[in-house]
């Protein structure tokens, strides 16, 4: 337990250093956050216009979209605010031989690598997530609690998925683009009402690209105040993390380092 | 496994590393074929190597580019798994006990900075204190000692991106020594630095070795680093050890030639000659001289040069490492 607390306090120290580094450039820092807010806002307005025109899609209404957006954007924001190196960045580090930097330190490798970068713009996602939740009008304490817990689980899920996608670089070499595509597809599918999909596509969203666990299921958890489903989601996240750790560890044995000169530009 | 004092700091037995390399014919046609029928070739980065290094020793592990130096260091620090063979570093098998070993070793890769680029070095120092689990009191004491040794007191609050290469490198090395490692791997620590910065770094490393008995494992293309720091030299080429002896032996046999570049204030009107010294190149305002320092001392050559001319600049260098290795092969 003491060890775990120490590792968490180390991750906190990493976060503080990251934040200080990001705030060195004030204008860029603020622009990225505001830019992401606007970006999400535009996407959101599209759905507002859509539901204004069509009313509902197979039972999915604008209130569901508010909640879906709130959970997905908050989950995504939390994931990549803290673990900015999961996903395509991990693939880049592996392909460029830049894991060397982390391998010489006595810290658990995977958390050290993924928590060593903060994507500043995700602060805009986090703010957007909370604002979208205000629109849902769901202020029952259980709903608020389940919304927060679901978002944290979604963040953990996205991070684990990012680790798996990024670890492809151990096996494929330059997998930056592929891992970017894979993580983007997870995010994209999770932002659509899952009632739109059926058959094979729906099966895919519950298995290979588990977008249903990022969007539809957390929405169900909050709407139905469903504690059992919340536990189910937690179980799935745990399973995905076990797979992510195994894939990363297996890949690490194939790591070839590299001679890339690190030039900061 | 616990490291026992008196045992070698590094023991390497038949350590080898091979990589699979994809081969492709030149051009688009070759690329197309490689997509469907990739041909793999195995290359040997490090042939089975065996050596030991005693604790407190200073070893130069040198060789030309592609000789296998960095790959060896990466295996000894736990970054890479070897293809075969065995090694222990301070009693740990590096690729199996990476984290345990990391508390005891430091590493500086001259071309791969560890300091956070946008922050002052002091912020990275504090992060490293957390990484190595140092308590604040001992961290502060150690930091003060290193600030003194590397003369970096006035650099620590400046963002790293605004430091010169020499200043940055001093901070890099100091950062890697915060946890008082018993063994430090230095991979090209003086690359691209001017004479003064090189000397400051060498002095600080020597002081650490003398005061704390820190074992030094150095790779460098700068013969000056080798000459002024290390008592023992291992030369590798194509992944094999081709020389393993005292630095004094290398110096006596191979580091005897010196190169002197002179810039004169006035134009030379006639060929520049000195007895026993070869004039390699002569321009209007400068000459490049080469001589055997065992036959003629450096001071004597310099004295002769400045006695007859007004000089703007004099630069004394060793022959490049590649030349020394060529000489070793020639013997």
Coordinates of C-alpha atoms in Angstrom, one line a residue:
Chain A
X1 CA 0.0 0.0 0.0
X2 CA 2.9 2.3 0.9
X3 CA 4.5 1.6 -2.5
X4 CA 1.3 2.3 -4.3
X5 CA 0.9 5.7 -2.5
X6 CA 4.5 6.5 -3.4
X7 CA 3.9 5.7 -7.0
X8 CA 0.8 7.9 -7.0
X9 CA 2.7 10.8 -5.5
X10 CA 5.4 10.3 -8.1
X11 CA 2.7 10.5 -10.8
X12 CA 1.4 13.7 -9.2
X13 CA 4.9 15.1 -9.3
X14 CA 5.1 14.3 -13.0
X15 CA 1.7 16.0 -13.5
X16 CA 3.0 19.2 -11.8
X17 CA 6.2 19.3 -13.9
X18 CA 4.1 18.8 -17.0
X19 CA 1.7 21.5 -16.1
X20 CA 4.6 23.9 -15.3
X21 CA 6.1 23.1 -18.7
X22 CA 2.8 23.7 -20.5
X23 CA 2.4 27.1 -18.7
X24 CA 5.8 28.3 -19.8
X25 CA 4.0 29.4 -23.0
X26 CA 0.9 31.3 -21.7
X27 CA -0.6 32.2 -25.0
X28 CA -0.3 28.7 -26.4
X29 CA -1.6 27.2 -23.2
X30 CA -4.8 29.3 -23.3
X31 CA -5.3 29.0 -27.0
X32 CA -5.2 25.2 -26.9
X33 CA -7.8 25.0 -24.2
X34 CA -10.2 27.6 -25.8
X35 CA -9.6 26.0 -29.2
X36 CA -10.7 22.6 -27.9
X37 CA -13.8 24.1 -26.3
X38 CA -14.8 25.7 -29.6
X39 CA -14.1 22.5 -31.5
X40 CA -16.3 20.4 -29.2
X41 CA -19.0 23.1 -29.3
X42 CA -19.2 23.0 -33.1
X43 CA -19.6 19.2 -33.0
X44 CA -22.3 19.6 -30.3
X45 CA -24.2 22.3 -32.4
X46 CA -24.3 19.8 -35.2
X47 CA -26.3 17.3 -33.0
X48 CA -28.5 20.1 -31.7
X49 CA -29.5 21.0 -35.3
X50 CA -29.9 17.3 -36.1
X51 CA -32.3 16.6 -33.3
X52 CA -34.1 19.9 -33.8
X53 CA -34.9 18.7 -37.3
X54 CA -35.6 15.0 -36.7
X55 CA -36.7 14.9 -33.0
X56 CA -35.2 11.5 -32.1
X57 CA -33.2 8.7 -33.7
X58 CA -34.5 5.2 -32.7
X59 CA -35.5 6.5 -29.3
X60 CA -32.2 8.5 -28.8
X61 CA -33.0 12.1 -28.0
X62 CA -31.0 15.3 -27.4
X63 CA -30.9 14.7 -23.6
X64 CA -29.1 11.4 -24.3
X65 CA -26.7 13.2 -26.5
X66 CA -25.9 15.8 -23.8
X67 CA -25.1 12.9 -21.4
X68 CA -23.1 11.0 -24.1
X69 CA -21.0 14.1 -24.8
X70 CA -20.5 14.8 -21.1
X71 CA -19.2 11.4 -20.3
X72 CA -17.0 10.9 -23.5
X73 CA -15.4 14.3 -23.4
X74 CA -14.8 14.3 -19.7
X75 CA -13.4 10.7 -19.9
X76 CA -11.2 11.6 -22.9
X77 CA -10.1 14.8 -21.3
X78 CA -9.1 13.0 -18.1
X79 CA -7.3 10.3 -20.0
X80 CA -5.1 12.5 -22.1
X81 CA -4.6 15.3 -19.6
X82 CA -2.8 12.8 -17.3
X83 CA -1.6 10.1 -19.7
X84 CA -0.8 12.1 -22.9
X85 CA 1.7 9.5 -24.1
X86 CA -0.9 6.7 -24.5
X87 CA -1.9 6.0 -28.1
X88 CA 0.0 7.4 -31.1
X89 CA 2.6 9.1 -28.9
X90 CA 3.5 5.8 -27.4
X91 CA 3.9 4.3 -30.9
X92 CA 6.2 7.2 -31.8
X93 CA 8.3 6.8 -28.7
X94 CA 8.7 3.1 -29.4
X95 CA 9.5 3.5 -33.1
X96 CA 12.0 6.3 -32.5
X97 CA 13.8 4.3 -29.7
X98 CA 12.9 6.9 -27.1
X99 CA 11.9 4.5 -24.4
X100 CA 15.6 4.6 -23.5
X101 CA 14.9 7.7 -21.5
X102 CA 12.4 6.0 -19.2
X103 CA 14.2 2.6 -19.0
X104 CA 17.2 4.0 -17.1
X105 CA 14.9 5.2 -14.2
X106 CA 13.8 3.0 -11.3
X107 CA 10.1 3.6 -11.8
X108 CA 7.5 1.3 -13.2
X109 CA 7.9 1.8 -16.9
X110 CA 4.4 1.9 -18.4
X111 CA 2.9 4.5 -16.0
X112 CA 6.2 6.6 -16.2
X113 CA 6.0 6.6 -20.0
X114 CA 2.3 7.4 -20.5
X115 CA 2.0 9.9 -17.6
X116 CA 5.1 11.8 -18.8
X117 CA 3.1 13.9 -21.2
X118 CA 0.1 16.2 -20.8
X119 CA -2.1 17.2 -23.8
X120 CA -3.1 20.7 -22.7
X121 CA -6.0 21.0 -25.0
X122 CA -7.8 18.2 -23.1
X123 CA -8.5 20.8 -20.3
X124 CA -11.0 22.1 -22.8
X125 CA -12.6 18.7 -23.1
X126 CA -12.9 18.5 -19.3
X127 CA -14.6 21.8 -19.0
X128 CA -16.8 20.9 -21.9
X129 CA -17.7 17.6 -20.2
X130 CA -18.9 19.3 -17.1
X131 CA -20.8 22.0 -19.0
X132 CA -22.6 19.3 -21.1
X133 CA -23.5 17.5 -18.0
X134 CA -25.2 20.7 -16.7
X135 CA -27.4 20.6 -19.8
X136 CA -28.7 17.1 -18.9
X137 CA -30.4 18.4 -15.8
X138 CA -29.6 15.2 -13.9
X139 CA -28.6 16.5 -10.5
X140 CA -29.6 13.6 -8.3
X141 CA -26.6 12.8 -6.1
X142 CA -26.5 9.2 -7.4
X143 CA -26.5 10.4 -11.0
X144 CA -23.8 12.9 -10.3
X145 CA -21.7 10.2 -8.6
X146 CA -22.3 7.6 -11.4
X147 CA -21.5 10.3 -14.0
X148 CA -18.1 11.0 -12.3
X149 CA -17.3 7.3 -11.7
X150 CA -18.3 6.4 -15.3
X151 CA -16.1 9.2 -16.7
X152 CA -13.1 8.0 -14.7
X153 CA -13.7 4.4 -15.9
X154 CA -14.0 5.7 -19.5
X155 CA -10.7 7.6 -19.0
X156 CA -9.0 4.4 -17.8
X157 CA -10.5 2.4 -20.7
X158 CA -9.3 5.0 -23.3
X159 CA -5.8 4.9 -21.7
X160 CA -5.6 1.1 -21.8
X161 CA -6.8 1.1 -25.4
X162 CA -4.2 3.7 -26.2
X163 CA -1.5 1.5 -24.7
X164 CA -2.6 -1.5 -26.8
X165 CA -2.8 0.7 -29.9
X166 CA 0.6 2.4 -29.2
X167 CA 2.2 -1.0 -28.4
X168 CA 1.6 -2.1 -32.0
X169 CA 4.8 -0.2 -32.8
X170 CA 6.8 -2.9 -31.0
X171 CA 5.5 -5.4 -33.6
X172 CA 4.9 -3.3 -36.7
X173 CA 7.7 -0.7 -36.4
X174 CA 6.3 2.6 -37.5
X175 CA 2.7 2.3 -36.2
X176 CA 2.1 5.9 -35.3
X177 CA -0.5 6.4 -38.0
X178 CA -2.2 3.1 -37.4
X179 CA -2.5 3.6 -33.7
X180 CA -3.8 7.1 -34.3
X181 CA -6.5 5.7 -36.6
X182 CA -7.4 3.0 -34.1
X183 CA -7.8 5.3 -31.1
X184 CA -9.7 7.8 -33.3
X185 CA -12.1 5.2 -34.5
X186 CA -12.8 4.2 -30.9
X187 CA -13.6 7.8 -30.0
X188 CA -15.6 8.5 -33.1
X189 CA -17.9 5.5 -32.8
X190 CA -18.4 6.2 -29.1
X191 CA -19.8 9.7 -29.9
X192 CA -22.6 8.3 -32.0
X193 CA -25.8 6.8 -30.5
X194 CA -25.1 3.1 -30.5
X195 CA -28.7 2.4 -31.6
X196 CA -27.5 3.4 -35.1
X197 CA -25.5 0.3 -35.4
X198 CA -26.6 -3.3 -35.7
X199 CA -25.3 -6.8 -36.6
X200 CA -21.5 -7.1 -37.1
X201 CA -20.9 -3.4 -36.6
X202 CA -22.6 -3.6 -33.2
X203 CA -20.6 -6.7 -32.2
X204 CA -17.4 -4.9 -33.1
X205 CA -18.4 -2.0 -30.8
X206 CA -18.6 -4.4 -27.9
X207 CA -15.4 -6.3 -28.7
X208 CA -12.6 -5.2 -30.9
X209 CA -13.3 -1.5 -30.9
X210 CA -15.1 -1.2 -27.5
X211 CA -16.8 2.1 -28.2
X212 CA -20.0 0.9 -26.5
X213 CA -18.1 0.8 -23.2
X214 CA -17.0 4.4 -23.8
X215 CA -20.4 5.9 -24.8
X216 CA -23.5 3.8 -24.7
X217 CA -23.0 1.8 -21.5
X218 CA -21.9 4.7 -19.3
X219 CA -25.0 6.6 -20.5
X220 CA -27.1 3.6 -19.5
X221 CA -25.4 3.5 -16.1
X222 CA -26.2 7.1 -15.3
X223 CA -29.7 7.1 -16.7
X224 CA -30.7 3.9 -15.0
X225 CA -28.6 4.6 -11.9
X226 CA -27.3 1.1 -12.5
X227 CA -24.7 0.1 -10.0
X228 CA -24.4 -3.5 -11.4
X229 CA -23.6 -2.2 -14.9
X230 CA -21.1 0.2 -13.3
X231 CA -19.3 -2.8 -11.8
X232 CA -19.5 -4.6 -15.1
X233 CA -17.8 -1.6 -16.8
X234 CA -15.1 -1.6 -14.1
X235 CA -14.6 -5.3 -14.7
X236 CA -14.2 -4.7 -18.5
X237 CA -11.7 -1.8 -17.8
X238 CA -9.7 -4.1 -15.5
X239 CA -9.6 -6.8 -18.2
X240 CA -8.5 -4.3 -20.8
X241 CA -5.7 -3.1 -18.6
X242 CA -4.5 -6.6 -18.1
X243 CA -4.4 -7.1 -21.8
X244 CA -2.7 -3.7 -22.3
X245 CA 0.0 -4.5 -19.7
X246 CA 0.6 -8.0 -21.3
X247 CA 0.9 -6.5 -24.8
X248 CA 3.2 -3.8 -23.6
X249 CA 5.4 -6.3 -21.7
X250 CA 5.5 -8.7 -24.6
X251 CA 6.4 -5.9 -27.0
X252 CA 9.1 -4.5 -24.7
X253 CA 11.1 -7.7 -25.3
X254 CA 11.2 -6.8 -28.9
X255 CA 12.2 -3.2 -28.3
X256 CA 15.2 -2.3 -30.4
X257 CA 16.0 1.2 -29.1
X258 CA 17.5 3.5 -31.8
X259 CA 20.1 6.0 -32.6
X260 CA 17.8 9.0 -33.2
X261 CA 19.4 12.2 -32.0
X262 CA 17.0 14.1 -29.8
X263 CA 16.8 17.6 -31.2
X264 CA 14.4 19.9 -29.5
X265 CA 12.9 22.4 -32.0
Chain B
X1 CA 20.8 -10.8 -5.7
X2 CA 22.9 -8.6 -3.5
X3 CA 26.0 -7.0 -4.8
X4 CA 29.1 -7.9 -2.7
X5 CA 31.9 -5.3 -2.2
X6 CA 35.1 -6.5 -3.7
X7 CA 33.4 -8.2 -6.7
X8 CA 33.8 -6.5 -10.1
X9 CA 31.3 -3.7 -10.8
X10 CA 30.7 -5.2 -14.2
X11 CA 31.1 -8.7 -15.4
X12 CA 30.4 -9.5 -19.0
X13 CA 30.5 -13.0 -20.5
X14 CA 29.9 -13.7 -24.2
X15 CA 27.4 -10.9 -24.4
X16 CA 26.0 -10.5 -27.9
X17 CA 23.3 -8.6 -29.7
X18 CA 21.9 -9.3 -33.1
X19 CA 19.2 -7.4 -34.9
X20 CA 16.9 -8.5 -37.7
X21 CA 17.2 -6.0 -40.5
X22 CA 14.7 -5.7 -43.4
X23 CA 16.5 -5.7 -46.8
X24 CA 15.1 -4.0 -49.8
X25 CA 16.3 -3.4 -53.3
X26 CA 16.6 0.3 -54.3
X27 CA 13.7 2.3 -55.8
X28 CA 10.0 1.9 -55.9
X29 CA 10.1 -1.6 -57.3
X30 CA 12.3 -2.7 -54.4
X31 CA 9.9 -1.1 -51.9
X32 CA 6.9 -2.8 -53.6
X33 CA 8.6 -6.2 -53.4
X34 CA 9.6 -5.6 -49.8
X35 CA 5.9 -5.1 -48.9
X36 CA 4.9 -8.5 -50.2
X37 CA 8.1 -10.5 -49.8
X38 CA 10.2 -8.9 -47.1
X39 CA 13.7 -10.2 -46.9
X40 CA 15.2 -10.2 -43.5
X41 CA 18.9 -10.2 -42.7
X42 CA 20.5 -10.7 -39.3
X43 CA 23.2 -8.2 -38.4
X44 CA 25.5 -8.5 -35.4
X45 CA 25.7 -5.3 -33.5
X46 CA 27.8 -6.9 -30.7
X47 CA 29.8 -10.1 -31.1
X48 CA 30.3 -12.1 -28.0
X49 CA 32.1 -9.7 -25.6
X50 CA 33.7 -10.6 -22.4
X51 CA 35.4 -8.3 -19.9
X52 CA 35.2 -7.2 -16.3
X53 CA 35.5 -3.8 -14.7
X54 CA 36.5 -3.3 -11.0
X55 CA 34.6 -0.9 -8.8
X56 CA 36.2 2.6 -8.7
X57 CA 37.9 2.1 -12.1
X58 CA 37.6 4.4 -15.0
X59 CA 37.1 2.6 -18.3
X60 CA 37.1 4.1 -21.8
X61 CA 35.0 1.9 -24.1
X62 CA 35.8 3.3 -27.5
X63 CA 35.5 2.5 -31.2
X64 CA 34.3 4.0 -34.4
X65 CA 30.6 4.7 -35.3
X66 CA 28.7 1.4 -35.5
X67 CA 31.2 -0.5 -33.4
X68 CA 28.6 -1.6 -30.9
X69 CA 29.5 0.8 -28.0
X70 CA 26.1 2.2 -27.4
X71 CA 24.4 -1.2 -27.9
X72 CA 26.7 -2.6 -25.2
X73 CA 25.8 0.3 -22.8
X74 CA 22.1 -0.3 -23.5
X75 CA 22.4 -3.9 -22.6
X76 CA 24.4 -3.1 -19.4
X77 CA 21.8 -0.5 -18.3
X78 CA 18.8 -2.8 -19.0
X79 CA 17.5 -0.9 -22.0
X80 CA 18.0 -3.8 -24.4
X81 CA 17.7 -7.6 -23.9
X82 CA 20.8 -9.4 -25.3
X83 CA 20.6 -12.1 -27.9
X84 CA 22.9 -14.3 -25.9
X85 CA 25.5 -14.2 -23.1
X86 CA 25.4 -13.0 -19.6
X87 CA 26.2 -9.8 -17.7
X88 CA 26.0 -8.6 -14.1
X89 CA 26.3 -4.9 -13.2
X90 CA 26.7 -4.3 -9.5
X91 CA 25.3 -7.7 -8.8
X92 CA 22.2 -7.3 -11.0
X93 CA 21.3 -8.8 -14.3
X94 CA 20.4 -5.5 -16.0
X95 CA 17.6 -6.7 -18.3
X96 CA 16.0 -8.7 -15.4
X97 CA 16.6 -6.4 -12.5
X98 CA 16.4 -3.1 -14.3
X99 CA 14.7 -1.1 -11.6
X100 CA 16.9 -2.4 -8.8
X101 CA 19.9 -1.6 -10.8
X102 CA 18.7 1.9 -11.8
X103 CA 19.0 3.1 -8.2
X104 CA 22.7 2.4 -8.3
X105 CA 23.7 3.6 -11.7
X106 CA 23.6 6.9 -13.6
X107 CA 23.7 7.4 -17.3
X108 CA 24.3 10.3 -19.6
X109 CA 23.6 10.0 -23.3
X110 CA 25.2 13.1 -24.8
X111 CA 22.8 13.1 -27.7
X112 CA 19.7 12.3 -25.7
X113 CA 18.9 15.0 -23.1
X114 CA 17.2 14.1 -19.9
X115 CA 16.4 17.6 -18.7
X116 CA 12.9 19.0 -19.4
X117 CA 13.5 21.4 -22.2
X118 CA 11.1 24.1 -21.3
X119 CA 11.8 24.2 -17.6
X120 CA 14.7 25.3 -15.5
X121 CA 17.1 22.4 -14.7
X122 CA 16.2 22.8 -11.0
X123 CA 12.6 21.5 -11.7
X124 CA 14.1 18.4 -13.3
X125 CA 16.4 18.0 -10.4
X126 CA 13.4 18.0 -8.0
X127 CA 11.6 15.5 -10.2
X128 CA 14.7 13.2 -10.2
X129 CA 14.7 13.4 -6.4
X130 CA 11.2 12.0 -6.5
X131 CA 12.2 9.4 -9.1
X132 CA 15.1 8.1 -7.0
X133 CA 13.1 8.5 -3.7
X134 CA 15.6 10.9 -2.1
X135 CA 14.6 12.6 1.1
X136 CA 14.6 16.4 0.8
X137 CA 17.5 16.8 3.2
X138 CA 19.9 14.5 1.5
X139 CA 18.7 15.8 -1.9
X140 CA 19.5 19.3 -0.9
X141 CA 23.0 18.3 0.4
X142 CA 23.8 16.4 -2.8
X143 CA 22.5 19.2 -5.0
X144 CA 24.7 21.8 -3.3
X145 CA 27.7 19.5 -3.7
X146 CA 27.0 19.0 -7.4
X147 CA 26.3 22.7 -8.0
X148 CA 29.7 23.4 -6.6
X149 CA 31.5 20.6 -8.5
X150 CA 30.0 21.6 -11.9
X151 CA 29.8 25.3 -11.2
X152 CA 26.2 25.5 -12.3
X153 CA 24.7 27.7 -9.5
X154 CA 23.7 30.5 -11.7
X155 CA 22.2 28.2 -14.4
X156 CA 19.7 26.3 -12.4
X157 CA 16.8 28.8 -12.7
X158 CA 17.2 29.4 -16.4
X159 CA 14.9 27.3 -18.8
X160 CA 17.1 24.6 -20.3
X161 CA 16.3 25.7 -23.8
X162 CA 18.1 29.0 -23.1
X163 CA 21.4 27.3 -21.9
X164 CA 24.4 26.8 -24.2
X165 CA 25.3 23.2 -25.1
X166 CA 28.1 23.2 -22.5
X167 CA 26.0 24.6 -19.8
X168 CA 23.2 22.1 -20.5
X169 CA 25.6 19.2 -20.6
X170 CA 27.0 20.2 -17.1
X171 CA 23.4 20.2 -15.8
X172 CA 22.7 16.9 -17.5
X173 CA 25.6 15.2 -15.9
X174 CA 24.9 16.8 -12.5
X175 CA 21.2 15.5 -12.7
X176 CA 22.4 12.0 -13.4
X177 CA 24.5 12.1 -10.3
X178 CA 21.9 13.3 -7.9
X179 CA 21.2 9.9 -6.5
X180 CA 24.9 9.2 -5.9
X181 CA 25.3 6.3 -8.3
X182 CA 28.1 3.9 -7.7
X183 CA 28.6 3.5 -11.5
X184 CA 28.0 6.0 -14.2
X185 CA 27.7 5.3 -17.9
X186 CA 28.8 8.3 -20.0
X187 CA 28.0 8.1 -23.7
X188 CA 29.7 10.9 -25.5
X189 CA 29.4 13.4 -22.6
X190 CA 31.6 16.1 -24.2
X191 CA 30.3 15.9 -27.8
X192 CA 30.1 19.4 -29.4
X193 CA 31.5 21.2 -26.4
X194 CA 34.3 23.8 -26.4
X195 CA 37.6 23.3 -24.7
X196 CA 36.7 25.0 -21.4
X197 CA 33.4 23.1 -21.0
X198 CA 35.1 19.8 -21.8
X199 CA 37.8 20.5 -19.1
X200 CA 35.2 21.5 -16.5
X201 CA 33.3 18.3 -17.1
X202 CA 36.4 16.1 -17.0
X203 CA 37.5 17.7 -13.8
X204 CA 34.1 17.2 -12.1
X205 CA 34.1 13.5 -13.2
X206 CA 37.6 13.0 -11.9
X207 CA 36.7 14.6 -8.6
X208 CA 33.7 12.2 -8.2
X209 CA 35.9 9.2 -8.9
X210 CA 38.5 10.3 -6.4
X211 CA 36.1 11.4 -3.6
X212 CA 33.3 8.8 -4.0
X213 CA 35.1 6.0 -5.8
X214 CA 32.4 6.2 -8.5
X215 CA 33.1 3.7 -11.3
X216 CA 33.1 5.4 -14.7
X217 CA 32.2 3.7 -18.0
X218 CA 32.9 6.2 -20.8
X219 CA 32.4 6.1 -24.5
X220 CA 33.8 9.0 -26.5
X221 CA 35.2 9.9 -29.8
X222 CA 37.4 12.5 -28.1
X223 CA 40.8 11.1 -27.4
X224 CA 41.3 13.9 -24.9
X225 CA 38.5 12.5 -22.7
X226 CA 40.1 9.1 -22.8
X227 CA 43.6 10.4 -22.1
X228 CA 42.7 12.7 -19.2
X229 CA 40.1 10.5 -17.5
X230 CA 40.5 6.8 -17.9
X231 CA 43.1 4.4 -16.6
X232 CA 42.0 1.6 -18.9
X233 CA 40.8 1.4 -22.5
X234 CA 38.8 -1.1 -24.4
X235 CA 38.6 -0.6 -28.1
X236 CA 35.8 -2.3 -30.0
X237 CA 35.2 -2.5 -33.7
X238 CA 32.5 -4.4 -35.5
X239 CA 31.3 -5.6 -32.1
X240 CA 34.7 -7.2 -31.1
X241 CA 37.3 -6.1 -28.6
X242 CA 40.5 -5.3 -30.5
X243 CA 42.4 -3.6 -27.6
X244 CA 42.1 -3.9 -23.9
X245 CA 44.9 -2.4 -21.8
X246 CA 46.0 0.5 -19.7
X247 CA 45.5 4.0 -21.2
X248 CA 49.3 4.6 -20.8
X249 CA 49.9 1.7 -23.2
X250 CA 47.5 3.1 -25.7
X251 CA 49.0 6.5 -25.3
X252 CA 52.6 5.3 -25.7
X253 CA 51.7 3.3 -28.8
X254 CA 49.0 5.2 -30.5
X255 CA 48.2 8.6 -29.0
X256 CA 51.7 10.0 -29.8
X257 CA 50.7 12.3 -32.6
X258 CA 49.4 15.8 -32.0
X259 CA 47.9 18.2 -34.5
X260 CA 48.4 22.0 -34.1
X261 CA 46.4 24.6 -36.0
X262 CA 47.9 28.1 -35.9
X263 CA 46.3 31.3 -37.1
X264 CA 48.8 34.1 -37.7
X265 CA 48.2 37.9 -37.4
X266 CA 50.3 38.5 -40.5
X267 CA 50.4 36.8 -43.9
X268 CA 53.0 34.1 -44.4
X269 CA 55.4 35.0 -47.1
X270 CA 57.4 31.7 -47.3
X271 CA 56.9 28.0 -46.6
X272 CA 56.5 27.3 -42.9
X273 CA 58.9 24.6 -41.6
X274 CA 60.0 23.4 -38.2
X275 CA 62.5 20.6 -37.6
X276 CA 60.8 17.3 -36.9
X277 CA 57.3 18.8 -37.6
X278 CA 55.3 18.0 -40.6
X279 CA 53.4 20.9 -42.2
X280 CA 50.2 19.2 -43.3
X281 CA 48.6 22.3 -44.7
X282 CA 49.6 26.0 -45.3
X283 CA 47.4 28.9 -46.1
X284 CA 48.1 32.7 -46.2
X285 CA 47.3 33.2 -42.5
X286 CA 47.5 29.7 -41.1
X287 CA 49.2 26.3 -40.9
X288 CA 48.3 22.9 -39.8
X289 CA 51.2 21.0 -38.2
X290 CA 51.5 17.4 -37.1
X291 CA 54.2 15.8 -35.0
X292 CA 55.2 13.0 -32.7
X293 CA 54.9 14.3 -29.1
X294 CA 57.4 11.7 -27.9
X295 CA 60.1 13.1 -30.2
X296 CA 59.3 16.8 -29.7
X297 CA 57.4 18.0 -26.7
X298 CA 54.2 20.1 -27.4
X299 CA 55.7 23.1 -25.5
X300 CA 58.7 23.1 -27.7
X301 CA 56.7 23.2 -30.9
X302 CA 54.5 26.0 -29.5
X303 CA 57.5 28.0 -28.4
X304 CA 59.1 27.8 -31.8
X305 CA 55.8 28.9 -33.5
X306 CA 55.3 32.0 -31.3
X307 CA 58.9 33.0 -31.2
X308 CA 59.0 33.9 -34.9
X309 CA 55.3 35.0 -35.5
X310 CA 52.5 36.9 -33.9
X311 CA 49.6 34.4 -33.4
X312 CA 45.9 35.1 -33.2
X313 CA 44.9 31.5 -32.3
X314 CA 46.5 28.1 -31.6
X315 CA 44.5 24.9 -31.3
X316 CA 46.1 21.6 -30.2
X317 CA 44.1 18.4 -30.9
X318 CA 44.6 14.7 -30.9
X319 CA 44.2 12.7 -34.0
X320 CA 40.6 11.4 -34.4
X321 CA 39.7 8.1 -32.8
X322 CA 39.2 6.5 -36.2
X323 CA 42.8 7.2 -37.0
X324 CA 44.0 5.6 -33.7
X325 CA 41.9 2.6 -34.4
X326 CA 43.3 2.3 -37.9
X327 CA 46.8 2.4 -36.3
X328 CA 45.8 -0.4 -33.9
X329 CA 44.7 -2.5 -36.9
X330 CA 47.9 -1.8 -38.7
X331 CA 50.0 -3.2 -35.9

